[in-house]
Short mmCIF file of C-alpha atoms and ligand atoms in Angstrom, two decimals:
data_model
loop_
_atom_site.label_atom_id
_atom_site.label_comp_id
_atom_site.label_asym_id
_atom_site.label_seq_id
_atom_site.Cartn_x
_atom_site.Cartn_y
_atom_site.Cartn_z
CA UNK B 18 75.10 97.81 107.17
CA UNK B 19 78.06 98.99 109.05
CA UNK B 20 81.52 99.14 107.83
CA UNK B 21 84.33 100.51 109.76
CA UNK B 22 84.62 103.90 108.34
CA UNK B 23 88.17 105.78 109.48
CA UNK B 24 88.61 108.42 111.97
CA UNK B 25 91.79 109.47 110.88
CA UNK B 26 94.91 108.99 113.51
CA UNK B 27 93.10 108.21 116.31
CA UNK B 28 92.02 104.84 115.11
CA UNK B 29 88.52 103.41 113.38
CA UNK B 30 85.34 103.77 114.29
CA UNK B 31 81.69 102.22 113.83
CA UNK B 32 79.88 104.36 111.90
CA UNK B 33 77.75 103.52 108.67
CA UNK B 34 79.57 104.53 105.65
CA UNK B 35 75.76 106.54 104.33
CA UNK B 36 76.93 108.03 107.55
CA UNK B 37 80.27 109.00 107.01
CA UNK B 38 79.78 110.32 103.56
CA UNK B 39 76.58 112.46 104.50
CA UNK B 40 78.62 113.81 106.96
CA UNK B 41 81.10 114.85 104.74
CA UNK B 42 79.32 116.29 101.77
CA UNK B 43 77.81 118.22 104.41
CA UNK B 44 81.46 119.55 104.68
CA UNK B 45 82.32 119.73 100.99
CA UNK B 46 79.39 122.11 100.53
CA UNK B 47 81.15 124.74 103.44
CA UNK B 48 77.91 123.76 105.98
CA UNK B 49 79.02 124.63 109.24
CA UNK B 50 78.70 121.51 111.32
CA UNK B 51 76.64 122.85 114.68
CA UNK B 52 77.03 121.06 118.15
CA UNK B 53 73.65 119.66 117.90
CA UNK B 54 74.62 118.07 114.88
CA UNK B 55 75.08 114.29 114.34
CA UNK B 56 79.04 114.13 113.41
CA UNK B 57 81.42 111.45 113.21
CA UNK B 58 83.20 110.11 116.06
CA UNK B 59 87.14 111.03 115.15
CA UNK B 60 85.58 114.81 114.39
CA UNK B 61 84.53 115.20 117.37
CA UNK B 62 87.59 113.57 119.17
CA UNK B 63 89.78 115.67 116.72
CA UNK B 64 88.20 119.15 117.70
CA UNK B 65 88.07 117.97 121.43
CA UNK B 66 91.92 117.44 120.96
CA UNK B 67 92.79 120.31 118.85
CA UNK B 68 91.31 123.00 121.03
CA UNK B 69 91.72 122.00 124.00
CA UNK B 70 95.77 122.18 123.08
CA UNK B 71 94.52 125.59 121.80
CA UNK B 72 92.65 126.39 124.93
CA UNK B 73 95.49 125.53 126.86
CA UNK B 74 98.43 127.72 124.62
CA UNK B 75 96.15 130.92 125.52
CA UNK B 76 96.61 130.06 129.17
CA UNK B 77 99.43 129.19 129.34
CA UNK B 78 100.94 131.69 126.63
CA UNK B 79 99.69 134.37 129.26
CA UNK B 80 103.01 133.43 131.37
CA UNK B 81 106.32 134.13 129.16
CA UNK B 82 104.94 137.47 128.68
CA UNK B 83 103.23 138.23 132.01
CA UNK B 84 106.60 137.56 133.52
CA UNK B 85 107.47 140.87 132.03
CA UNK B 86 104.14 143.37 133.28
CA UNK B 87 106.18 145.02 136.30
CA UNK B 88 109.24 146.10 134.23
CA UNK B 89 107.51 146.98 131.42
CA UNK B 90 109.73 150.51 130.20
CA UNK B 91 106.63 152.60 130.66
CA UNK B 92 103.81 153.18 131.58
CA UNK B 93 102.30 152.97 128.22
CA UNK B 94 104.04 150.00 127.46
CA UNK B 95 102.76 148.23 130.99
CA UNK B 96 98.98 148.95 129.58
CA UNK B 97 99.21 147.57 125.95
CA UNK B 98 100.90 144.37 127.42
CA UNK B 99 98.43 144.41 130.37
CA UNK B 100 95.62 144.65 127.53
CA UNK B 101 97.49 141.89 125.60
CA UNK B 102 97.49 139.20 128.36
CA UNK B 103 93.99 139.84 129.75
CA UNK B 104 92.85 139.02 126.13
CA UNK B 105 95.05 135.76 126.04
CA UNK B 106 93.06 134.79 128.83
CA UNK B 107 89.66 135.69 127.34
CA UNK B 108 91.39 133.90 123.89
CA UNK B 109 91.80 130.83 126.30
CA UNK B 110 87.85 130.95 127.52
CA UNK B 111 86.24 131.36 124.56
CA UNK B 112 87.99 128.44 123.58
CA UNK B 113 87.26 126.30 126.49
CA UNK B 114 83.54 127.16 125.97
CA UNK B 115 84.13 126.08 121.87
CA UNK B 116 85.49 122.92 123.68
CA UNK B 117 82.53 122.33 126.00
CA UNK B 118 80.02 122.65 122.73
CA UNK B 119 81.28 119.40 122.23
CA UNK B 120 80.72 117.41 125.90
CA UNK B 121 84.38 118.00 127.57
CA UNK B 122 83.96 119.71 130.20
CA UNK B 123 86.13 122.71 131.20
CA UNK B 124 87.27 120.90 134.84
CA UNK B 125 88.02 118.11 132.34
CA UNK B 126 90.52 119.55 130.17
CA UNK B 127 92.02 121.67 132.81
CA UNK B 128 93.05 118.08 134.69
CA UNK B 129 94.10 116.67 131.46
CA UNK B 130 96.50 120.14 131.34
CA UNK B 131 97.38 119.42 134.83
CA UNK B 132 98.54 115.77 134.73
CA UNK B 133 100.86 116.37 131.61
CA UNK B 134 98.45 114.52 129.48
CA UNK B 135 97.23 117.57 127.24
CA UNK B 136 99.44 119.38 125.01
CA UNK B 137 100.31 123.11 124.31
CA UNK B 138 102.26 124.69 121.79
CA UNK B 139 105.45 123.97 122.28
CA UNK B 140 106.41 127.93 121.73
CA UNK B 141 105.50 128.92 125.73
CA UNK B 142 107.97 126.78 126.96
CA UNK B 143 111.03 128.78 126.31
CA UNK B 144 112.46 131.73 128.87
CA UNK B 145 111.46 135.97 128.16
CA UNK B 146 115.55 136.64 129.42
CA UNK B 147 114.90 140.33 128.32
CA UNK B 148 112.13 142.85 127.24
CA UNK B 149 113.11 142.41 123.03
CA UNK B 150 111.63 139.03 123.91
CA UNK B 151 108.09 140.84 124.95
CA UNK B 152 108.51 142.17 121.16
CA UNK B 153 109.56 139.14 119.60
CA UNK B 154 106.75 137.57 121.19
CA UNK B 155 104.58 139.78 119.76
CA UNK B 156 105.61 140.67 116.60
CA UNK B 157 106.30 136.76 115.77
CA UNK B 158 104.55 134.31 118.19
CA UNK B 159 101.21 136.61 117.46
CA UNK B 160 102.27 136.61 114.20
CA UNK B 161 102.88 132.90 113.45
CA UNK B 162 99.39 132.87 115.62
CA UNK B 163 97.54 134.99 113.03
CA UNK B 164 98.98 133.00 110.05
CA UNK B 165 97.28 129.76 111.52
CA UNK B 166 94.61 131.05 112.98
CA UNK B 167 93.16 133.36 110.20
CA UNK B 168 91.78 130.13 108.59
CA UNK B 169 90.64 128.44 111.28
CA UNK B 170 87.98 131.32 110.95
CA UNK B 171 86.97 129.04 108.14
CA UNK B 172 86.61 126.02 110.17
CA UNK B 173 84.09 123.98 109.65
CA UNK B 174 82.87 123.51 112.99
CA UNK B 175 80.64 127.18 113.68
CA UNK B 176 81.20 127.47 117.80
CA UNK B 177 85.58 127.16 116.90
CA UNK B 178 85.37 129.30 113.85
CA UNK B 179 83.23 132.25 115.21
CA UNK B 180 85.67 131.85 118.25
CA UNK B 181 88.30 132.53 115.92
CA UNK B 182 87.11 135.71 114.33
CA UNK B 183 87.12 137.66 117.71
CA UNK B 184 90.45 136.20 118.33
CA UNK B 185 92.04 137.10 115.00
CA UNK B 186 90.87 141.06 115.83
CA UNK B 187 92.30 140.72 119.14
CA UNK B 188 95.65 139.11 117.67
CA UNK B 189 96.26 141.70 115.13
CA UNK B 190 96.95 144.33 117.77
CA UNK B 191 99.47 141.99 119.99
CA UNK B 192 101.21 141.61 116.68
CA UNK B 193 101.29 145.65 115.92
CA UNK B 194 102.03 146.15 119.50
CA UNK B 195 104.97 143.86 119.33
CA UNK B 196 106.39 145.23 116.24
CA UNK B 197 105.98 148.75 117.58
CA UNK B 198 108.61 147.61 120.50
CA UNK B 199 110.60 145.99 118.13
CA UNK B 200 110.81 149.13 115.84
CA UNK B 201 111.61 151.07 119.24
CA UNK B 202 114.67 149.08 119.64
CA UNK B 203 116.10 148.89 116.19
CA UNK B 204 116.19 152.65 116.41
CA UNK B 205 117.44 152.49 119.47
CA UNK B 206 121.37 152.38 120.97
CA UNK B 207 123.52 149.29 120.18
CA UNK B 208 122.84 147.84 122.97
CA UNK B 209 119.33 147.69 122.30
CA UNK B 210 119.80 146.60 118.62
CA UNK B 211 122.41 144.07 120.38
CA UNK B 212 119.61 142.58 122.15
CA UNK B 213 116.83 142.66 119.94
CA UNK B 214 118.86 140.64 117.63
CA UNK B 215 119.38 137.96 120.48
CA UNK B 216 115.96 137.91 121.18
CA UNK B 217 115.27 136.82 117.20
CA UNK B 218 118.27 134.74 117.66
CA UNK B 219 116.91 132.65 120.02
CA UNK B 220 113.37 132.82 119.33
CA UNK B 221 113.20 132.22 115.69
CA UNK B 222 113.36 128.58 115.31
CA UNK B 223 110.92 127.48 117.95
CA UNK B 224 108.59 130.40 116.00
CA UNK B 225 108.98 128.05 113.11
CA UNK B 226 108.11 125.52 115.34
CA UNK B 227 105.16 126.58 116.45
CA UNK B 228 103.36 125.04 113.00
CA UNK B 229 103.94 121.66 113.77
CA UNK B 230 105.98 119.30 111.61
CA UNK B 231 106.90 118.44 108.43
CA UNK B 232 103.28 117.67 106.17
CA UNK B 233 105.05 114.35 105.69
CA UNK B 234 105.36 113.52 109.47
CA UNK B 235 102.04 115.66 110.47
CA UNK B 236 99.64 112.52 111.98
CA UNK B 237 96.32 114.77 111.61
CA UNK B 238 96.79 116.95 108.65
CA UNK B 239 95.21 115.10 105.98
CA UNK B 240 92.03 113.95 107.74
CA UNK B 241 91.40 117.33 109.66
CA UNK B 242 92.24 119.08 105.73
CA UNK B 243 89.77 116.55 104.72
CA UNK B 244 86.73 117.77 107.76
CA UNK B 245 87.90 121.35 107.25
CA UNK B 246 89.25 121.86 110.39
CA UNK B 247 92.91 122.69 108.90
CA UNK B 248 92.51 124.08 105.53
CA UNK B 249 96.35 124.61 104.88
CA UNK B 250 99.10 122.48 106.00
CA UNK B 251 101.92 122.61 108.37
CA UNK B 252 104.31 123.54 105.81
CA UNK B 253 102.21 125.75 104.19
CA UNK B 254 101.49 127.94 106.62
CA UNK B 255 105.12 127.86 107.89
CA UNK B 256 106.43 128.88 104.39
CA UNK B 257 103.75 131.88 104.48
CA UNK B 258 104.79 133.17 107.75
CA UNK B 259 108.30 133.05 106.40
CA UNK B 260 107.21 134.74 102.98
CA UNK B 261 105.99 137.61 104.64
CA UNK B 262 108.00 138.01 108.20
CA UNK B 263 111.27 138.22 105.68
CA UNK B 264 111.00 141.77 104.85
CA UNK B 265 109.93 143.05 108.28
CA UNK B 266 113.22 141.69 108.96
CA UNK B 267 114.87 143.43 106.87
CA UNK B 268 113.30 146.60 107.55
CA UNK B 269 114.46 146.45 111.28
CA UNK B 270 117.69 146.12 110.01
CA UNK B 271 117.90 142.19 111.90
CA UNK B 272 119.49 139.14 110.12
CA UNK B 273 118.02 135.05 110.55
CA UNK B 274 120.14 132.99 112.67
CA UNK B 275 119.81 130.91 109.01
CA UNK B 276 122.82 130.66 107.03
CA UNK B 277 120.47 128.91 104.70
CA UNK B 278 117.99 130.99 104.14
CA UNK B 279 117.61 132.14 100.63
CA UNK B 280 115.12 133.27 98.00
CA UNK B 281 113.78 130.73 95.76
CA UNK B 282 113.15 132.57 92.56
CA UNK B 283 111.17 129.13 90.92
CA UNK B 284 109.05 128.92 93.94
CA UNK B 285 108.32 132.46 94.38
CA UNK B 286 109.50 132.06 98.24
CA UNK B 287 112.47 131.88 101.03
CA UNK B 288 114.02 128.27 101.73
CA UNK B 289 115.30 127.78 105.40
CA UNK B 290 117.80 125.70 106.66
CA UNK B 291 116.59 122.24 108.55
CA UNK B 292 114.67 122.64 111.74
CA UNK B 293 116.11 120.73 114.72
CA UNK B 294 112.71 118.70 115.21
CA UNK B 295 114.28 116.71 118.11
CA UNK B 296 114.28 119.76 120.15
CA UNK B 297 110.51 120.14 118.94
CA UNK B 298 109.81 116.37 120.19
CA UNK B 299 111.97 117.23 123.29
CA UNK B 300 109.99 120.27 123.87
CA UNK B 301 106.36 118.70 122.66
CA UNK B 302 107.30 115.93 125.41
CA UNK B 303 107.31 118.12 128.18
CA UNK B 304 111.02 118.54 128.20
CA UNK B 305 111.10 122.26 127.38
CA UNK B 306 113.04 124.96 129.26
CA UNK B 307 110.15 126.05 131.00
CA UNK B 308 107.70 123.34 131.14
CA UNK B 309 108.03 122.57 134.90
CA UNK B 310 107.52 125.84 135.32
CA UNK B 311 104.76 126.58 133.46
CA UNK B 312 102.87 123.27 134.81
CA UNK B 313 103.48 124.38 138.22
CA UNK B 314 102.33 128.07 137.55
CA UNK B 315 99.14 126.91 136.20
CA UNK B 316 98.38 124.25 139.02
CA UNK B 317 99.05 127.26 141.66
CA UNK B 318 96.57 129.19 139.76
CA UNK B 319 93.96 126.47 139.88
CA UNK B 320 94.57 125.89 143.70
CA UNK B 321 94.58 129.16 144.75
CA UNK B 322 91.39 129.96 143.05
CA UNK B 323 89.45 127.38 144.14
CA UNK B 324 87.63 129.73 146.30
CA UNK B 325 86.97 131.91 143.80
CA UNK B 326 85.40 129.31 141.54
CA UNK B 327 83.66 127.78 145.09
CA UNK B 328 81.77 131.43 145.74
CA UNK B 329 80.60 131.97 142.13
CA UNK B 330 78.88 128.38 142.51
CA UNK B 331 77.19 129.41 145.92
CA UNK B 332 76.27 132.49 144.63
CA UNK B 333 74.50 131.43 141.22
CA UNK B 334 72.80 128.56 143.87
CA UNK B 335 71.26 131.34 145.57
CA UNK B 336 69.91 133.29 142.52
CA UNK B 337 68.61 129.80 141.21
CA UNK B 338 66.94 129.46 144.96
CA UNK B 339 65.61 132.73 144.76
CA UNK B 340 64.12 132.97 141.81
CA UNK B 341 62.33 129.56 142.03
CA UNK B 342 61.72 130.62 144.97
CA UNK B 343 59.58 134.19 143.72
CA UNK B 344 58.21 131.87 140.33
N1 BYC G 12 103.36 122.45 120.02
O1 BYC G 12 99.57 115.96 113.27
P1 BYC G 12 100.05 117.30 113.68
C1 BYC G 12 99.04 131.82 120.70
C2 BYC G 12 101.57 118.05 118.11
S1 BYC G 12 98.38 130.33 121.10
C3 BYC G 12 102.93 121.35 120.70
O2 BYC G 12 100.57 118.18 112.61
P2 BYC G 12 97.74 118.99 114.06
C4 BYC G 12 99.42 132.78 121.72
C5 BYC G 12 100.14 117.83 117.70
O3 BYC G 12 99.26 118.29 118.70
C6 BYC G 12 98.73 129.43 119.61
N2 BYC G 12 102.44 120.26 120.05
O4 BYC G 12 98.90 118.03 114.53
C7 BYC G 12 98.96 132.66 123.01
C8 BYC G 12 100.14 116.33 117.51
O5 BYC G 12 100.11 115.67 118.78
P3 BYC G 12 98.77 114.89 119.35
C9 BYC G 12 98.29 128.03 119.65
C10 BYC G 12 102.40 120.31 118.69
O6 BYC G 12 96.83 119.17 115.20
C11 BYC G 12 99.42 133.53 123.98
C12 BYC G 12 101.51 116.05 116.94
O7 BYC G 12 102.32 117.15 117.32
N3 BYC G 12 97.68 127.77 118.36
O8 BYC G 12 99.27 132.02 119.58
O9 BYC G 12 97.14 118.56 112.76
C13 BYC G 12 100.37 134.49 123.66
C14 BYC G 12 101.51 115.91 115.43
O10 BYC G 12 101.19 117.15 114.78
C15 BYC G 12 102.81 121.43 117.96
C16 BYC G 12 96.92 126.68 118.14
O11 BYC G 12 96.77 125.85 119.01
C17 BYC G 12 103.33 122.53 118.68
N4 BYC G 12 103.79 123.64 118.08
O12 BYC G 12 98.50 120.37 113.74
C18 BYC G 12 100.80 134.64 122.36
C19 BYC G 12 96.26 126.62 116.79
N5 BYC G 12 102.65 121.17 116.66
O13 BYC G 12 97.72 115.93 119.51
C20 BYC G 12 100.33 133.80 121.37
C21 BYC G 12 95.33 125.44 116.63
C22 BYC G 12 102.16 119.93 116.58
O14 BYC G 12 98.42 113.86 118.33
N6 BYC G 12 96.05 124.23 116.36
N7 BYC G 12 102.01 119.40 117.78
O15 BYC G 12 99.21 114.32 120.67
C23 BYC G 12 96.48 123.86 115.13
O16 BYC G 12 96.35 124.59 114.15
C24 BYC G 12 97.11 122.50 114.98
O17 BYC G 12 96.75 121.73 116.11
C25 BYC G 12 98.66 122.52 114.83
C26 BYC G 12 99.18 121.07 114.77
C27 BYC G 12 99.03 123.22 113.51
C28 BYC G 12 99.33 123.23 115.99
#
């Protein structure tokens, strides 16, 4: 008998409720769900969606900061951030190849990028105006990273969560190598201090942004909680980021551009003041700073390698020609 079991935001589905509850005491006894496996509609469509946006940040993420390679302040500095955004783009393939466990293909989601229709966190649509930003970005973008990504290696589909432990490894040193600039400044001249506080300035409420909204206005939390694909909320995570990024603050000597913020002795944590969330629609909307931009970047880079991609075809052909050939 069929009943119309639910797939969470995206809609409702046909699938046998014996189905739908297999499925999910599967997932309430931790199984990793395998691409082979049978697995609900909206769980599928939900991990298609969720990273491909992921997928797509890593790309795309590369940009803010690659802006900055050739005036890196040294050459030791030009390396680590070299290292930093050659592992973004492995982040971003890894992820793509999670994706295709799942029957998107790459050429797929790399359209759906293209046309506007897939998303990307909103963060890597904002401007690097100076090198505290390179920092910033690495001390709190990696860092907000890390705080949602660390239990995503917990997911409970295996291809995204093993993903995620490599990435986690790789993330911990963009966030050391971040602070390390940032530490470089605040003990620098006042200029530098100067502008490493502008860079927080400006950078610290889209960072908050970066972990979606509100639990109360957050369309996927509760089913993807439910699968195990998220297993903290939106606010939850935000409030731990803020927990522990507080006294890093303090220790570079920087201030919030929150005249709100304030410990919480009952809740054991730091309030913040309200986040402007119809920037983050504006931004989420393709309306960002940057966003032209970025699109435009990333369809050059598509274009121009097309030859690239066009050769490594041709040549795997003739290896598969040759070695039938030999069998
Ligand atoms: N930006 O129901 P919700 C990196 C969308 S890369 C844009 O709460 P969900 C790095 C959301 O997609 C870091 N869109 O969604 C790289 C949904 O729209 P759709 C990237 C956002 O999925 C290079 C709608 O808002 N990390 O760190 O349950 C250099 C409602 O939201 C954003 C990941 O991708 C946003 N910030 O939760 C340096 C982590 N927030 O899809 C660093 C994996 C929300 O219905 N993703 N939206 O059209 C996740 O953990 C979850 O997808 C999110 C959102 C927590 C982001």
């Amino acid at each position: 008998m069929y009943s119309q079991g639910l797939i969470g935001a995206d809609g409702r589905t046909e699938e046998t409720q014996d189905f739908l509850d297999r499925f999910q005491r599967r997932i309430d006894a931790e199984e990793k769900i395998e691409p082979m496996d049978a697995m609900p509609a909206g769980y599928r469509k939900t991990l298609v969606r969720q990273i491909g946006q992921h997928a797509h940040s890593e790309i795309v993420g590369m940009l803010p900061e690659g802006n900055w390679i050739t005036r890196a302040p040294s050459l030791r500095r030009k390396a680590a951030l070299l290292a930093k955004v050659q592992d973004e783009g492995g982040h971003g393939l890894y992820l793509y190849a999670a994706a295709e466990t799942l029957g998107v293909s790459r050429e797929e989601m790399t359209e759906e990028l293209h046309c506007g229709k897939a998303k990307y966190s909103s963060i890597f649509n904002y401007p690097t105006l100076s090198w505290a930003d390179i920092g910033i970005i690495g001390w709190l973008v990696d860092g907000a990273a890390i705080m949602n990504q660390i239990p995503l290696c917990r997911c409970s589909y295996g291809p995204y969560a093993r993903a995620m432990i490599r990435v986690c490894k790789e993330e911990s040193f963009h966030q050391r190598q971040g602070y390390e600039i940032c530490m470089a400044l605040a003990k620098g001249t006042p200029a530098q201090r100067e502008m490493l506080q502008d860079a927080l300035n400006r950078w610290w409420w889209p960072v908050l942004m970066m972990f979606g909204p509100h639990d109360a206005d957050s369309l996927h939390s509760d089913q993807s909680m439910a699968w195990k694909i998220k297993r903290f909320s939106n606010d939850e995570l935000r409030q731990k980021f803020i927990d522990a990024t507080v006294p890093q603050a303090e220790y570079l000597g920087l201030t919030f551009p929150d005249p709100e913020m304030r410990w919480n002795e009952e809740k054991g944590g730091w309030d913040h003041g309200p986040i402007d969330w119809d920037e983050f629609w504006r931004v989420v909307k393709g309306f960002g700073p940057m966003a032209c931009d970025r699109i435009a970047a990333r369809r050059k880079a598509w274009e121009d390698g097309a030859w690239v991609r066009e050769a490594a075809l041709a040549h795997a052909e003739k290896r598969r020609a040759r070695k039938m050939a030999a069998e």
